Short mmCIF file of C-alpha atoms in Angstrom, two decimals:
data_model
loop_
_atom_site.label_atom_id
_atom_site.label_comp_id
_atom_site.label_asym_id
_atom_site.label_seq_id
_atom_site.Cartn_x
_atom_site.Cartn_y
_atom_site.Cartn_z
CA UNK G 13 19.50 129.17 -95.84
CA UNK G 14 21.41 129.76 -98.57
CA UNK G 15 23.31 126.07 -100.19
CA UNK G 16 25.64 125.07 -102.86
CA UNK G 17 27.57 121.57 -103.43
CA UNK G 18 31.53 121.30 -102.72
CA UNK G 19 31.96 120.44 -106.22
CA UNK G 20 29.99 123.97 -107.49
CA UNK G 21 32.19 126.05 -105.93
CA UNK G 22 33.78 127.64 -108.34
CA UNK G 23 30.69 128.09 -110.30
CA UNK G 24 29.55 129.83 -107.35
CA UNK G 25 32.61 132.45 -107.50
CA UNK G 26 32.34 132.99 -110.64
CA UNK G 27 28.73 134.99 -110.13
CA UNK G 28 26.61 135.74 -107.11
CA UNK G 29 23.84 137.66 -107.84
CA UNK G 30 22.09 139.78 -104.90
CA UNK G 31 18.50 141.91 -104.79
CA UNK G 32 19.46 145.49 -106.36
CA UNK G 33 46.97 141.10 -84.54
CA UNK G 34 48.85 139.29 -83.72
CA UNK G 35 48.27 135.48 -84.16
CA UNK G 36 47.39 134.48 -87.86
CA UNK G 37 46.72 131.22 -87.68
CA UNK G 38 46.45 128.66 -84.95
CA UNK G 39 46.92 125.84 -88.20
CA UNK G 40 49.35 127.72 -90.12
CA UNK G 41 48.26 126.98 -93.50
CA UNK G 42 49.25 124.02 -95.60
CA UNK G 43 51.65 124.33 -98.95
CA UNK G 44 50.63 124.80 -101.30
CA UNK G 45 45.96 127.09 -101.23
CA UNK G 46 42.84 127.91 -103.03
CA UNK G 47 39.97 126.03 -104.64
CA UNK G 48 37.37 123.24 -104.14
CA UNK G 49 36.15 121.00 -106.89
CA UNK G 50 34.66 122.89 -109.40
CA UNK G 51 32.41 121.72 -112.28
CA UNK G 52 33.49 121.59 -115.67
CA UNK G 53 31.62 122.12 -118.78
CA UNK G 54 31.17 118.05 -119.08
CA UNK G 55 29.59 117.97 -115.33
CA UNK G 56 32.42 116.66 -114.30
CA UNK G 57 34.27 117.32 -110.92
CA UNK G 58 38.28 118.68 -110.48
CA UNK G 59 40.54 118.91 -108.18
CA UNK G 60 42.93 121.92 -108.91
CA UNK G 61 46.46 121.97 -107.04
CA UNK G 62 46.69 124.42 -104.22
CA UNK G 63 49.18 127.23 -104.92
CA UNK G 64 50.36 129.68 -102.73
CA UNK G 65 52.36 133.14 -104.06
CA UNK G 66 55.11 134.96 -103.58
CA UNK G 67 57.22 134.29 -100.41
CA UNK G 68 58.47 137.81 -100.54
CA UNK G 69 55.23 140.00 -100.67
CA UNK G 70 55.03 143.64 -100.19
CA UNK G 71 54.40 145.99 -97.12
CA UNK G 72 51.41 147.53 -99.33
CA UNK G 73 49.80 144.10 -99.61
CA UNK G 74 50.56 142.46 -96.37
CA UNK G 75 48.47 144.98 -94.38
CA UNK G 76 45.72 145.54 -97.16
CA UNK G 77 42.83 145.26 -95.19
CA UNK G 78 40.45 148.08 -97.04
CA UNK G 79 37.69 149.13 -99.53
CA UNK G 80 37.47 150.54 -102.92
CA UNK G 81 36.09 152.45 -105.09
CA UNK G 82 35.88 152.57 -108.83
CA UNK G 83 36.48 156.04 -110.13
CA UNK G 84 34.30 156.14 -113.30
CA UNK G 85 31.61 154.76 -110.75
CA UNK G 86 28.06 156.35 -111.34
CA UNK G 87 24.32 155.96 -110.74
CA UNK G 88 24.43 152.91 -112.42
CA UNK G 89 27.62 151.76 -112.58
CA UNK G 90 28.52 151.57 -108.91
CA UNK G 91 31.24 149.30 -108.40
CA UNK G 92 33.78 148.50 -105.16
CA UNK G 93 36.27 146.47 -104.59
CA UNK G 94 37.49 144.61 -100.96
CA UNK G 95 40.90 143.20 -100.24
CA UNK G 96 41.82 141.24 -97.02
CA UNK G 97 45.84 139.70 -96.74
CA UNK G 98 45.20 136.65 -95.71
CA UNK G 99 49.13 135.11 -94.96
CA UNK G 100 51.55 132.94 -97.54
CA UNK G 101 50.96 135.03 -100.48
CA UNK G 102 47.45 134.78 -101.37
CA UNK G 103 44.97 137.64 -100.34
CA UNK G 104 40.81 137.64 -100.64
CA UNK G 105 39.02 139.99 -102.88
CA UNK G 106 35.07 141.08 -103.34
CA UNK G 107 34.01 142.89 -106.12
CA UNK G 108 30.53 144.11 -106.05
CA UNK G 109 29.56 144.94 -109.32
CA UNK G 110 26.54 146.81 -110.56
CA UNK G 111 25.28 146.75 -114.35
CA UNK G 112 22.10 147.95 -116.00
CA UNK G 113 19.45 146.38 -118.47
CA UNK G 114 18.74 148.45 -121.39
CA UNK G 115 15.80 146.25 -122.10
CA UNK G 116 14.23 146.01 -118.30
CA UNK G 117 15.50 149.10 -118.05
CA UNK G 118 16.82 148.35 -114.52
CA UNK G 119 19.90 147.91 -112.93
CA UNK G 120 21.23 145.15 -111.21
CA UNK G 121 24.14 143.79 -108.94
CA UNK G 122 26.68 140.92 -109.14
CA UNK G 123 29.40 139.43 -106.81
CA UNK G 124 32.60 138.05 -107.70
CA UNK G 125 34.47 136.81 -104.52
CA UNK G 126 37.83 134.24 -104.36
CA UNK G 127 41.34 134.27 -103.36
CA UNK G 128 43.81 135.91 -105.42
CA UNK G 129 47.84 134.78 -105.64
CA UNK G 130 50.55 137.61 -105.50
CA UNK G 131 53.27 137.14 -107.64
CA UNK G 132 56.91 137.95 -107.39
CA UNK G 133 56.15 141.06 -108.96
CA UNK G 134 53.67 142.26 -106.61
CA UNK G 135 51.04 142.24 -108.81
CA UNK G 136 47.77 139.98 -107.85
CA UNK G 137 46.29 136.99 -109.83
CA UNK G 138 42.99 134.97 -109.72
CA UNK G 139 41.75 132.26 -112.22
CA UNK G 140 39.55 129.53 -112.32
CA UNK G 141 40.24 126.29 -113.51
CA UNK G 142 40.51 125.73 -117.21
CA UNK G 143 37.67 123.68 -117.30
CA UNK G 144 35.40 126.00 -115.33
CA UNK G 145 31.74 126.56 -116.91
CA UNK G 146 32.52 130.36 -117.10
CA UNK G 147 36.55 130.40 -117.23
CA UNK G 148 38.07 133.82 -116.20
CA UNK G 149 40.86 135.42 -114.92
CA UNK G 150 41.67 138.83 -112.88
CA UNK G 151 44.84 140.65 -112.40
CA UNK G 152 45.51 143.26 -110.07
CA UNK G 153 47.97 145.89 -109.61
CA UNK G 154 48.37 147.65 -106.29
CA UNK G 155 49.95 151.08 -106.36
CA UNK G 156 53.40 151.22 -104.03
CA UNK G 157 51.42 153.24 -101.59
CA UNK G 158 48.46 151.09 -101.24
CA UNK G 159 45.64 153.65 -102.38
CA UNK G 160 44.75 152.53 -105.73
CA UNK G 161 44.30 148.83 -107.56
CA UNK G 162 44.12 149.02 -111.30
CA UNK G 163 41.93 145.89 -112.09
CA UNK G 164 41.75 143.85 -115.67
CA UNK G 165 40.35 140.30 -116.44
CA UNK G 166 40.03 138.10 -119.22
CA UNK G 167 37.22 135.75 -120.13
CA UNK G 168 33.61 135.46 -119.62
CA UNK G 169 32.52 138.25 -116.98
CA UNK G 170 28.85 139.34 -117.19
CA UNK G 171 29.91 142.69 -115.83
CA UNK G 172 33.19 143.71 -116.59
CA UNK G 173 35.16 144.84 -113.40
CA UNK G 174 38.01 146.79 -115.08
CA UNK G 175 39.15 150.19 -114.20
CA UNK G 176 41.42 151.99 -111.07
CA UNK G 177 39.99 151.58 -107.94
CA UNK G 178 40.62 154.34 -105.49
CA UNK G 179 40.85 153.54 -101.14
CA UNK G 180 37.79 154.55 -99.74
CA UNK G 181 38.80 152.85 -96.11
CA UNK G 182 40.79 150.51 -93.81
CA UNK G 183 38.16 148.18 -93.43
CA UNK G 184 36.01 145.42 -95.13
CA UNK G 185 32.66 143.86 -94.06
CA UNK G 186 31.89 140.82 -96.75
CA UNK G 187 29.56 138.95 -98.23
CA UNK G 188 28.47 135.32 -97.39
CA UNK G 189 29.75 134.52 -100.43
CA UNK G 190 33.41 135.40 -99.35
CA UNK G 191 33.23 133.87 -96.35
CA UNK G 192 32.64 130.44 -98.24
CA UNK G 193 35.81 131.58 -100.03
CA UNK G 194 38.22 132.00 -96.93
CA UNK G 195 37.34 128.37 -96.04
CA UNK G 196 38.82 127.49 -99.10
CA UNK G 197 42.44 129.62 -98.12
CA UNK G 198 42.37 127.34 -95.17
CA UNK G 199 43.87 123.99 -94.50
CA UNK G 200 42.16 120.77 -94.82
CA UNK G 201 43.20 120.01 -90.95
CA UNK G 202 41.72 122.50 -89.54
CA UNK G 203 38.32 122.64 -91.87
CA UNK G 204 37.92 119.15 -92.90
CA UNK G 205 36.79 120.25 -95.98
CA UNK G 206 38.38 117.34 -97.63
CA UNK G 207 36.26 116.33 -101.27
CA UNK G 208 37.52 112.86 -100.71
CA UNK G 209 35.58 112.20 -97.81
CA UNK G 210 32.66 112.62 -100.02
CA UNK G 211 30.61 115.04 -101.77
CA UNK G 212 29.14 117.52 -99.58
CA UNK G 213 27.55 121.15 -99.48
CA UNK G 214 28.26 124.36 -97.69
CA UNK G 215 25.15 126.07 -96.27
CA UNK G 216 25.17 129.86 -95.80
CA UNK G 217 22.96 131.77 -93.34
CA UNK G 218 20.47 134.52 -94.66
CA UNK G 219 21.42 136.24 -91.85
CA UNK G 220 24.96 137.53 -89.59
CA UNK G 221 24.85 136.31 -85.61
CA UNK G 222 24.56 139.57 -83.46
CA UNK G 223 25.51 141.44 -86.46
CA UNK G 224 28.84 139.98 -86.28
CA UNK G 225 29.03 136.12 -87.87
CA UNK G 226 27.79 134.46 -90.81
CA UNK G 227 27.41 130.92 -89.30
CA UNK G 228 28.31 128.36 -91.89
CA UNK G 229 27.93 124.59 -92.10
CA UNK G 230 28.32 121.94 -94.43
CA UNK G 231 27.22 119.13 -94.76
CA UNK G 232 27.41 115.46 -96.66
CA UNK G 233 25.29 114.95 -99.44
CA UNK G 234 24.15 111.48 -99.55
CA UNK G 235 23.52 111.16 -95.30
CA UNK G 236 23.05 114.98 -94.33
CA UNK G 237 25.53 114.12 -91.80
CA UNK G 238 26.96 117.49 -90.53
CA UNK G 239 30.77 117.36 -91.49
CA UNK G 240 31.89 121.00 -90.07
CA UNK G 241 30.42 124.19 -88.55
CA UNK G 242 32.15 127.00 -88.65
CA UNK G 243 31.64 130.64 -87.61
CA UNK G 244 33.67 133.54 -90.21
CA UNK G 245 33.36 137.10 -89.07
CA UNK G 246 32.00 139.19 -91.57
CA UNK G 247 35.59 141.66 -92.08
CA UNK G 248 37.37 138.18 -92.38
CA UNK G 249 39.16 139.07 -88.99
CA UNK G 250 38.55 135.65 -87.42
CA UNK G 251 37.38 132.01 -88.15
CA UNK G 252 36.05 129.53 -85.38
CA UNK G 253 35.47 125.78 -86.15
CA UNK G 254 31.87 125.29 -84.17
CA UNK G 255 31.50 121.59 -84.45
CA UNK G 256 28.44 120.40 -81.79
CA UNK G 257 31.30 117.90 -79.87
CA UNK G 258 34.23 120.34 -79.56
CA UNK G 259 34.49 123.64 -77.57
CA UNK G 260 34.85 126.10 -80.16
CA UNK G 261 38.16 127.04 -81.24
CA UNK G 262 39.54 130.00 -83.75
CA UNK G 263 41.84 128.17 -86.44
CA UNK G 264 42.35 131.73 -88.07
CA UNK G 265 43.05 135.08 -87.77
CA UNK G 266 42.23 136.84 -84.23
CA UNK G 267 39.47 137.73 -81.92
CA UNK G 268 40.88 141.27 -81.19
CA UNK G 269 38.71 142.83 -84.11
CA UNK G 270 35.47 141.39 -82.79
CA UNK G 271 36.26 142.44 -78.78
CA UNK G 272 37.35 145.98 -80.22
CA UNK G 273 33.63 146.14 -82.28
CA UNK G 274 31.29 148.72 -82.08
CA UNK G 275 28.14 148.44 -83.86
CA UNK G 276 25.11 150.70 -84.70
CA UNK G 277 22.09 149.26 -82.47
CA UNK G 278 18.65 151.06 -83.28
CA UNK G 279 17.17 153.63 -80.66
CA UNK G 280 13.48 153.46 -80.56
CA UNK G 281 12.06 157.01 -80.32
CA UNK G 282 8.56 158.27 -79.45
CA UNK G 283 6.58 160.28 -81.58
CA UNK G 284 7.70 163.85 -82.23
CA UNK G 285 5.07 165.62 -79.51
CA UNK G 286 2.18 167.78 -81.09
CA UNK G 287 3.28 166.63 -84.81
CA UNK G 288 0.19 164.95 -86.30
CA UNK G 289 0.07 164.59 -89.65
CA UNK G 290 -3.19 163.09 -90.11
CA UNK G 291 -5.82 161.17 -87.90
CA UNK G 292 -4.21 158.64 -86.04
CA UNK G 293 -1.00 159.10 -87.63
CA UNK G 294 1.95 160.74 -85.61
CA UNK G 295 5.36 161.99 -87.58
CA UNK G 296 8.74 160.53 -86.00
CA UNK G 297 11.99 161.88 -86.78
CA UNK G 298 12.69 157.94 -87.84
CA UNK G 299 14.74 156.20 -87.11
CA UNK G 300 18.33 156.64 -84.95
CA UNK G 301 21.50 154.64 -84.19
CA UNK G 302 24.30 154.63 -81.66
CA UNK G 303 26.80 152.80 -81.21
CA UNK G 304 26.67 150.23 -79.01
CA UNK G 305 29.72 147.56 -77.83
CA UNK G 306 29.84 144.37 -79.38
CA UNK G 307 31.04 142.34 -76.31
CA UNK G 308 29.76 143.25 -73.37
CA UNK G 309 28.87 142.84 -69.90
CA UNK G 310 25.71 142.19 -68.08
CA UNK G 311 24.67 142.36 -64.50
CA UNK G 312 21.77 140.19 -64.47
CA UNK G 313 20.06 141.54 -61.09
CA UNK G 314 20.37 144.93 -62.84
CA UNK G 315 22.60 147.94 -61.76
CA UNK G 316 20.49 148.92 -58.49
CA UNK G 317 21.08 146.92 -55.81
CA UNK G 318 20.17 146.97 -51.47
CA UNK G 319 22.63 145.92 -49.37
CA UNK G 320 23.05 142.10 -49.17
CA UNK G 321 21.35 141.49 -52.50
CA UNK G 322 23.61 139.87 -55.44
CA UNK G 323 23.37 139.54 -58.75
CA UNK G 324 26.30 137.37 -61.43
CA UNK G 325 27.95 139.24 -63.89
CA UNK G 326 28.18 137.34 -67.69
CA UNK G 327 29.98 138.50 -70.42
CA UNK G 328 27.93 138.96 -74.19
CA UNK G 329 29.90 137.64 -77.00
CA UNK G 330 28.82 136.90 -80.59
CA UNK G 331 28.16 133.36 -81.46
CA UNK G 332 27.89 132.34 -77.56
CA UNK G 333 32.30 131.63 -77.78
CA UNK G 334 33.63 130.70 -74.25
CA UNK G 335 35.44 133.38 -72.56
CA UNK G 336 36.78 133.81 -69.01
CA UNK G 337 35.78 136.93 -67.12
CA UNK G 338 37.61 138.78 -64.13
CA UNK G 339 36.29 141.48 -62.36
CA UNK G 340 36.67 144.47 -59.29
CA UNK G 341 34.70 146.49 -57.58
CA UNK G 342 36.83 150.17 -57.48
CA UNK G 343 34.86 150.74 -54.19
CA UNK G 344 34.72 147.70 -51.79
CA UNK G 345 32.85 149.16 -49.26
CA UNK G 346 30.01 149.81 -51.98
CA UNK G 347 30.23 146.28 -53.45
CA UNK G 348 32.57 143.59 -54.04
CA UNK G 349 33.04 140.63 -57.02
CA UNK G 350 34.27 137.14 -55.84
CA UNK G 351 35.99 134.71 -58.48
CA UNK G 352 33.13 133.84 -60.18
CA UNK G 353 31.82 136.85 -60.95
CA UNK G 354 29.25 136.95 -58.23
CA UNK G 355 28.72 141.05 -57.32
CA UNK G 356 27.22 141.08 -53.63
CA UNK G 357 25.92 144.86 -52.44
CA UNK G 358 27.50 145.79 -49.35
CA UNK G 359 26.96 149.46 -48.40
CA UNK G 360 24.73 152.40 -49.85
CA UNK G 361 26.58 154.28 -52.72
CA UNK G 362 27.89 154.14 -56.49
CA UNK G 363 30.90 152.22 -57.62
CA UNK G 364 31.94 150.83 -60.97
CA UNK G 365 32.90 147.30 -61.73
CA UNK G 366 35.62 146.40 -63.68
CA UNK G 367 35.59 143.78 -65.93
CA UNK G 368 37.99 141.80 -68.68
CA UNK G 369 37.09 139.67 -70.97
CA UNK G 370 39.12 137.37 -72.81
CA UNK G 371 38.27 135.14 -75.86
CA UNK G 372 41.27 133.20 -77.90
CA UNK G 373 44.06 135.86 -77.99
CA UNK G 374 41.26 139.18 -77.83
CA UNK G 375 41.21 141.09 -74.68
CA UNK G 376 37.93 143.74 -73.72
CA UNK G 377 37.71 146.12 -70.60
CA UNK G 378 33.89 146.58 -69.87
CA UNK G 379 32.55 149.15 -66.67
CA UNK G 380 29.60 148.12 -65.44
CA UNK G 381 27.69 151.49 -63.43
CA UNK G 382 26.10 149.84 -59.71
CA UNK G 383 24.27 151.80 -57.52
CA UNK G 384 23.60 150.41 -54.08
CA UNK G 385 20.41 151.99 -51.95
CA UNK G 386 18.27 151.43 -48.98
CA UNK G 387 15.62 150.74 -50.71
CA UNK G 388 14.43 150.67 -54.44
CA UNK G 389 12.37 153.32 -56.03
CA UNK G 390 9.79 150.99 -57.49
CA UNK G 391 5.94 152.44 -58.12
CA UNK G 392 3.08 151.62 -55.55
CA UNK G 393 0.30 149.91 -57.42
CA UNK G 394 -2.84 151.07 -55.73
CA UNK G 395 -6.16 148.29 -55.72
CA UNK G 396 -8.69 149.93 -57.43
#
């Protein structure tokens, strides 16, 4: 588990370094937004004001949701740039920035994350507090058409992240270290996330939740009391407060993305048939992907049924979320689905059930394949 304290925050923006729909918001966000406590130079813990930006922002930034490219980008100079609207004026960035060490002669990678203000102008602003270890601030101009951000800063940046940045595409998929950021965006009643309470730290998973979540908790410092839990999707869509004694419940954003999700599962293959490359050793074509639903629905007496058997149909949905589930059969005389999802075999045949999900405001339509026989084809083990 990754862990920083409340009061580092900012610290924690400044550099991360890494190995090489509708509804909103269900808490509509608080005037004024943006940063924890951050440390100053005398060790010292602040408070900065929330601010939000520009009432009146642009088409081009209120549906940025997308990823970009700088164009003098190279070998060793590879860096992109991610920008989510997140609502009252204030948007999240991620810069992943790559540099290279003349003296290791190696390169290396760096994350800058936070929340950025847009101005009356248009134009986009982040800065840390004065008193920030590493003060710095970023300004960013998006293009009338949305394709390119030209990108300047000021202050103490290890790797400078100036230049035009070019769309690459409509989509982002962060780091934990921006989904520590979006917490801050949010409002204190719906996070809790409230310094005054006491000092506490956020703790960040090494790891997403069926490729979907980063699962993030924090925590109070002097009892290790768990203060919130909170699961962030990782392309910002959505943010659900996971607290052990309450039902979880979205307090950002929308569930659409995640029922609309497709990701690439691994396909185990056998080796490639008479292609030895040595003793003992076989050559495989490696490894494949498809893609594969992110909510989904199982059947859990499997898809071949005999008549009067039954199986219960149950929904899959990242981070175990409460859902309800309706379902059909399109051929009753095959099998048929009572209220609770129960599927009973009736007759000998093939039908399809029909299923919807629904999570928060997200809606899925899942087919699951039956086929109902006399008897199943399983193989006769013979004693020997």
């Amino acid at each position: 588990m990754k862990n920083f304290t409340a009061i580092l925050l900012i610290m924690a923006f400044v550099v991360f370094f890494t190995g090489c729909t509708a509804k909103v918001d269900k808490t509509e966000p608080e005037p004024p937004t943006a940063t924890t406590p951050a440390a100053t130079d005398s060790g010292e813990t602040q408070t900065p004001a929330r601010s939000f930006g520009s009432a009146d922002v642009p088409e081009e930034w209120e549906t940025m949701n997308a990823t970009f490219a700088r164009d003098d980008s190279s070998q060793y100079n590879d860096t992109v740039l991610m920008l989510k609207y997140l609502s009252n004026g204030c948007a999240m960035f991620e810069f992943r920035l790559m540099g290279y060490s003349e003296s290791d002669d190696s390169a290396f990678d760096m994350i800058v994350p936070g929340v950025l203000i847009i101005d009356d102008d248009g134009a986009g602003f982040y800065e840390t507090i004065p008193d920030a270890v590493n003060p710095f601030s970023i300004q960013f101009i998006l293009s009338e058409d949305g394709q390119t951000v030209d990108v300047t800063h000021d202050g103490d940046l290890l790797i400078s992240p100036d230049g035009r940045y070019s769309f690459v595409e409509a989509y982002v998929e962060v780091s934990d270290s921006s989904a520590g950021a979006i917490l801050e965006h949010l409002p204190t009643a719906a996070t809790s996330l409230n310094s005054n309470l006491g000092a506490y730290t956020v703790n960040y998973p090494d790891a997403l939740i069926s490729n979907w979540f980063y699962a993030v908790e924090a925590v109070f410092n002097d009892s290790g009391a768990t203060l919130a839990k909170f699961l962030i999707a990782k392309d910002l869509s959505a943010v659900f407060r996971v607290d052990d004694d309450i039902e979880p419940v979205m307090i950002f954003g929308s569930a659409q993305p995640m029922m609309d999700a497709y990701i690439m599962e691994k396909v185990e293959l056998s080796p490639v048939e008479g292609s030895a490359v040595g003793e003992g050793v076989d050559e495989y074509d490696g490894p494949e992907y498809e893609p594969q639903m992110l909510v989904d629905v199982t059947l859990d007496n499997g898809a071949s049924m005999t008549p009067g058997s039954s199986g219960l149909l149950t929904a899959v949905i990242p981070g175990d979320l409460p859902y309800t589930l309706t379902a059909e059969s399109l051929d009753k005389t095959i099998a048929t689905v009572d209220q609770n999802g129960k599927v009973t075999a009736v007759g000998v045949g093939e039908t399809t059930i029909q299923c919807t999900i629904v999570c928060e405001d997200g809606v899925a339509q899942v087919s699951v394949f039956m086929n109902v026989t006399d008897a199943l084809g399983y193989d006769e083990v013979k004693p020997e």
